[in-house]
Coordinates of C-alpha atoms in Angstrom, one line a residue:
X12 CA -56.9 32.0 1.1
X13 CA -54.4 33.4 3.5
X14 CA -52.5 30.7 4.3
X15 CA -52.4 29.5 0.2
X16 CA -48.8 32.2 0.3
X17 CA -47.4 30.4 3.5
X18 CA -48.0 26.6 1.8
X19 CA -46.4 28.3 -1.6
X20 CA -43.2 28.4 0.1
X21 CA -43.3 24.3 0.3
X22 CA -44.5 23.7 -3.1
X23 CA -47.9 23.0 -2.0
X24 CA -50.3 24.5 -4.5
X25 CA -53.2 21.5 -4.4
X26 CA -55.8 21.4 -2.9
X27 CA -55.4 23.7 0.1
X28 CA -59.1 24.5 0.7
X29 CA -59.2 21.0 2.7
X30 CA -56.4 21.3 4.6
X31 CA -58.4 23.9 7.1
X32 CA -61.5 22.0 7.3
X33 CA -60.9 19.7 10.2
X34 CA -59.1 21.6 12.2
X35 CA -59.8 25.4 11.7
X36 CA -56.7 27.2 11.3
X37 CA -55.2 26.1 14.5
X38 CA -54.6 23.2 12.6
X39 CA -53.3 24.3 9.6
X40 CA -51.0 26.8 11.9
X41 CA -49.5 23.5 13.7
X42 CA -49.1 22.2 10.5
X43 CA -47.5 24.5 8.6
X44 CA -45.5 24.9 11.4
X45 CA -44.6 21.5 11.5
X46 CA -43.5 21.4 7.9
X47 CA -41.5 24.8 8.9
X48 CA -39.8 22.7 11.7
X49 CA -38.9 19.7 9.0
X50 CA -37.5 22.3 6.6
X51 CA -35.1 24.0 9.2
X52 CA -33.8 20.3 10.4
X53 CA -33.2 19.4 6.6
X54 CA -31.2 22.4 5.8
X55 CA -29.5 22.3 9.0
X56 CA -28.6 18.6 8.2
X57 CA -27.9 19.2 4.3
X58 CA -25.6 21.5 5.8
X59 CA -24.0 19.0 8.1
X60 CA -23.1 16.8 5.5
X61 CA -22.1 19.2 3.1
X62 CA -19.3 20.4 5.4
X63 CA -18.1 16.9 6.4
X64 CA -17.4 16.1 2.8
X65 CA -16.1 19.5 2.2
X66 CA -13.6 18.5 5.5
X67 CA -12.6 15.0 4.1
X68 CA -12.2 16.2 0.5
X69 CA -9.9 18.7 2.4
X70 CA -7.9 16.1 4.4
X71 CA -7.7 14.5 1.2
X72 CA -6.3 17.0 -0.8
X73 CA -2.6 16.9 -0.1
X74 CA -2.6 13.2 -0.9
X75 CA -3.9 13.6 -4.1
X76 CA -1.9 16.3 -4.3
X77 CA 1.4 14.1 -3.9
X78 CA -0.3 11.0 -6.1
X79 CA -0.8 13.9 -9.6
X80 CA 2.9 15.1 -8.5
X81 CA 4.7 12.1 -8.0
X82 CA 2.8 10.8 -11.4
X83 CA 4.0 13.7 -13.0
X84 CA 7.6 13.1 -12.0
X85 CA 7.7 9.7 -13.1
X86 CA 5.9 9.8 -16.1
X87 CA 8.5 12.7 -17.2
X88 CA 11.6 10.6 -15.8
X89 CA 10.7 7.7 -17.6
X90 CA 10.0 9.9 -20.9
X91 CA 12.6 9.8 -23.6
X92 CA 15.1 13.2 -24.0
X93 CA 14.4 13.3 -27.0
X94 CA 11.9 12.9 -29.9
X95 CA 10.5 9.7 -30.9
X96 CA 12.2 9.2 -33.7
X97 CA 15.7 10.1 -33.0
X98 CA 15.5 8.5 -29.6
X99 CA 15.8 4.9 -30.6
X100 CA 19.0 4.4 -29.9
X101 CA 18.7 5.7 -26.1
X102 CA 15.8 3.3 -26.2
X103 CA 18.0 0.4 -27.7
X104 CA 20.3 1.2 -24.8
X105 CA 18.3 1.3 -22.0
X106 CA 16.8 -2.4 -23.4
X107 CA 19.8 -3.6 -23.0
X108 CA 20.7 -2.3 -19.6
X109 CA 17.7 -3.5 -17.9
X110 CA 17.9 -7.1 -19.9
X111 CA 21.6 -7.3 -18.1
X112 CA 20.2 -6.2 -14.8
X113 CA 17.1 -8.8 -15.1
X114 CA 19.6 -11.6 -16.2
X115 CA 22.3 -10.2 -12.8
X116 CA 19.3 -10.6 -10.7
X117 CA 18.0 -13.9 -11.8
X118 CA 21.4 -15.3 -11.6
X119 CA 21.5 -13.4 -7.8
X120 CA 18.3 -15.2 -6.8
X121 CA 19.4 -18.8 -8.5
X122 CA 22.4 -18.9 -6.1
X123 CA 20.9 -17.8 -3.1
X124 CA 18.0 -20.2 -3.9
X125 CA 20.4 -23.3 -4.3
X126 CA 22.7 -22.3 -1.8
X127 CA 25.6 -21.6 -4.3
X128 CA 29.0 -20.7 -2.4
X129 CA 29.6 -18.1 -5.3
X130 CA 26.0 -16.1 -4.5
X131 CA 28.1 -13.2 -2.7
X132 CA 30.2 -13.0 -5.2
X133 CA 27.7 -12.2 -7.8
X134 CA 26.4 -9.8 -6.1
X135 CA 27.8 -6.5 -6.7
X136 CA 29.2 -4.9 -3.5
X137 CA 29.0 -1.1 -4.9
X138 CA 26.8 1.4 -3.0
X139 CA 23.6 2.9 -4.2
X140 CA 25.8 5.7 -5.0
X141 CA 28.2 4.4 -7.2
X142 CA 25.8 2.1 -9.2
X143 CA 23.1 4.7 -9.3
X144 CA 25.5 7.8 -11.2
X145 CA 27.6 9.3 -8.7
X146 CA 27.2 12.1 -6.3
X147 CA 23.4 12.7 -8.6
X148 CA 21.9 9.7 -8.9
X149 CA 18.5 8.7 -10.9
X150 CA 15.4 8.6 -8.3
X151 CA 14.3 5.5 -10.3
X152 CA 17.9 3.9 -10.3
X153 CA 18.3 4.9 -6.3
X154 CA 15.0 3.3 -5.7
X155 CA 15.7 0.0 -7.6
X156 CA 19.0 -0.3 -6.0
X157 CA 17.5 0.4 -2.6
X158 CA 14.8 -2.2 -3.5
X159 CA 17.5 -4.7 -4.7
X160 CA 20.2 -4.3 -1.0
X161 CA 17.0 -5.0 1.1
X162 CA 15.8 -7.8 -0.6
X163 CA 19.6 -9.0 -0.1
X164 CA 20.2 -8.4 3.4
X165 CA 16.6 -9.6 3.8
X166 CA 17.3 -12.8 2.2
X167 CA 21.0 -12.8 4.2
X168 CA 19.0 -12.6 7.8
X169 CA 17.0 -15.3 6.7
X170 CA 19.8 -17.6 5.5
X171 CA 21.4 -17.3 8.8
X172 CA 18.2 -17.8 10.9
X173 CA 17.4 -21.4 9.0
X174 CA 21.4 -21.9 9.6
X175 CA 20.8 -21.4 13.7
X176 CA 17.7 -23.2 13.6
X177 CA 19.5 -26.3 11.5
X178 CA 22.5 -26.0 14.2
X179 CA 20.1 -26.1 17.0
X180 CA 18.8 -29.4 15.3
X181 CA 22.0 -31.2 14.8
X182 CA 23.2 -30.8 18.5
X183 CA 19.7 -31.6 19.2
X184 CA 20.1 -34.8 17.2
X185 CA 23.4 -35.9 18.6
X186 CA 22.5 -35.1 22.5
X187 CA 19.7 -37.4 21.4
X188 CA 22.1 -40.0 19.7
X189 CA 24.5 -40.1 22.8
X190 CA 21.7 -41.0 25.0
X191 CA 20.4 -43.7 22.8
X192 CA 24.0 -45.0 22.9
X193 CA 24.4 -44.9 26.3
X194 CA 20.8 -46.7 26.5
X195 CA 22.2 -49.5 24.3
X196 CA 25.4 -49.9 25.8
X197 CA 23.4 -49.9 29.3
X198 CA 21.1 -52.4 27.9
X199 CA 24.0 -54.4 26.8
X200 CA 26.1 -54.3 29.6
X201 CA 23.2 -55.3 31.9
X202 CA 22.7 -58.7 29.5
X203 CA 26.0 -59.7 29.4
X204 CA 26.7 -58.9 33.2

């Protein structure tokens, strides 16, 4: 009877008549103050984790943020000018300026892969600047030439590192000679003397 109201507020409406017989209703008191107790620490806690996803949604935000923008930006750069249909020949163009660059690059990387003594030569000594448009250069352009001079002074460094390692092997190899010969001739002269 009186204590049917306080158990409503759980979602308890069985049966409540045997809940008081055991214990009188010291009992139920303890135990619906108990289940009071439970809901408290619950809420508090759905709280808790409600405001540290709220916080790392937060933190998140401006690097989603950046990601939609910078998505945005390219998928509008690398849009046409134009409308589909009349923009064919722009597309036509720009097919045949990155087939060129594709073919420059492959013929970059063949001759610094075989060591050819024409693979700086091929390689076009402009700055990102001038290959790129001028005092307003493409982003995408900037970036691909960017891309392209540190893969070449990467690939330069390491050239000359295997060319001091290989020099530190030859006069390896010919201290090593000289005091073979000097073991033979030693070995020699001591047989014949």
């Amino acid at each position: 009877g009186f204590f049917a109201p306080f158990w409503a507020a759980y979602g308890e409406f069985g049966e409540l008549a045997d809940v008081g017989v055991a214990g009188g209703p010291i009992g139920t008191s303890l135990l619906w103050l108990y289940t009071f107790m439970v809901q408290i620490v619950l809420i508090n806690l759905l709280i808790a984790m409600m405001t540290e996803t709220y916080e790392s949604v937060k933190e998140n935000a401006d690097n989603e943020w950046r990601f939609i923008r910078v998505s945005t930006v390219n998928e509008a750069a690398a849009a046409a000018p134009i409308p589909p249909p009349l923009s064919l020949p722009f597309l036509l163009f720009e097919t045949i300026d990155v087939s060129l660059a594709w073919c420059k690059l492959k013929r970059v990387s063949n001759a610094l892969q075989f060591g050819s003594r024409w693979s700086l030569s091929l390689y076009d000594p402009m700055s990102a600047a001038e290959r790129t448009g001028g005092s307003n250069p493409r982003p995408d352009l900037v970036w691909q030439t960017n891309l392209g001079d540190e893969w070449m002074s990467e690939r330069k460094d390491n050239q000359r590192v295997h060319l001091e390692e290989l020099k530190a092997l030859g006069e390896q190899t010919i201290s090593k000679m000289l005091e073979n010969q000097e073991i033979l001739l030693s070995i020699k002269n001591s047989g014949t003397a």
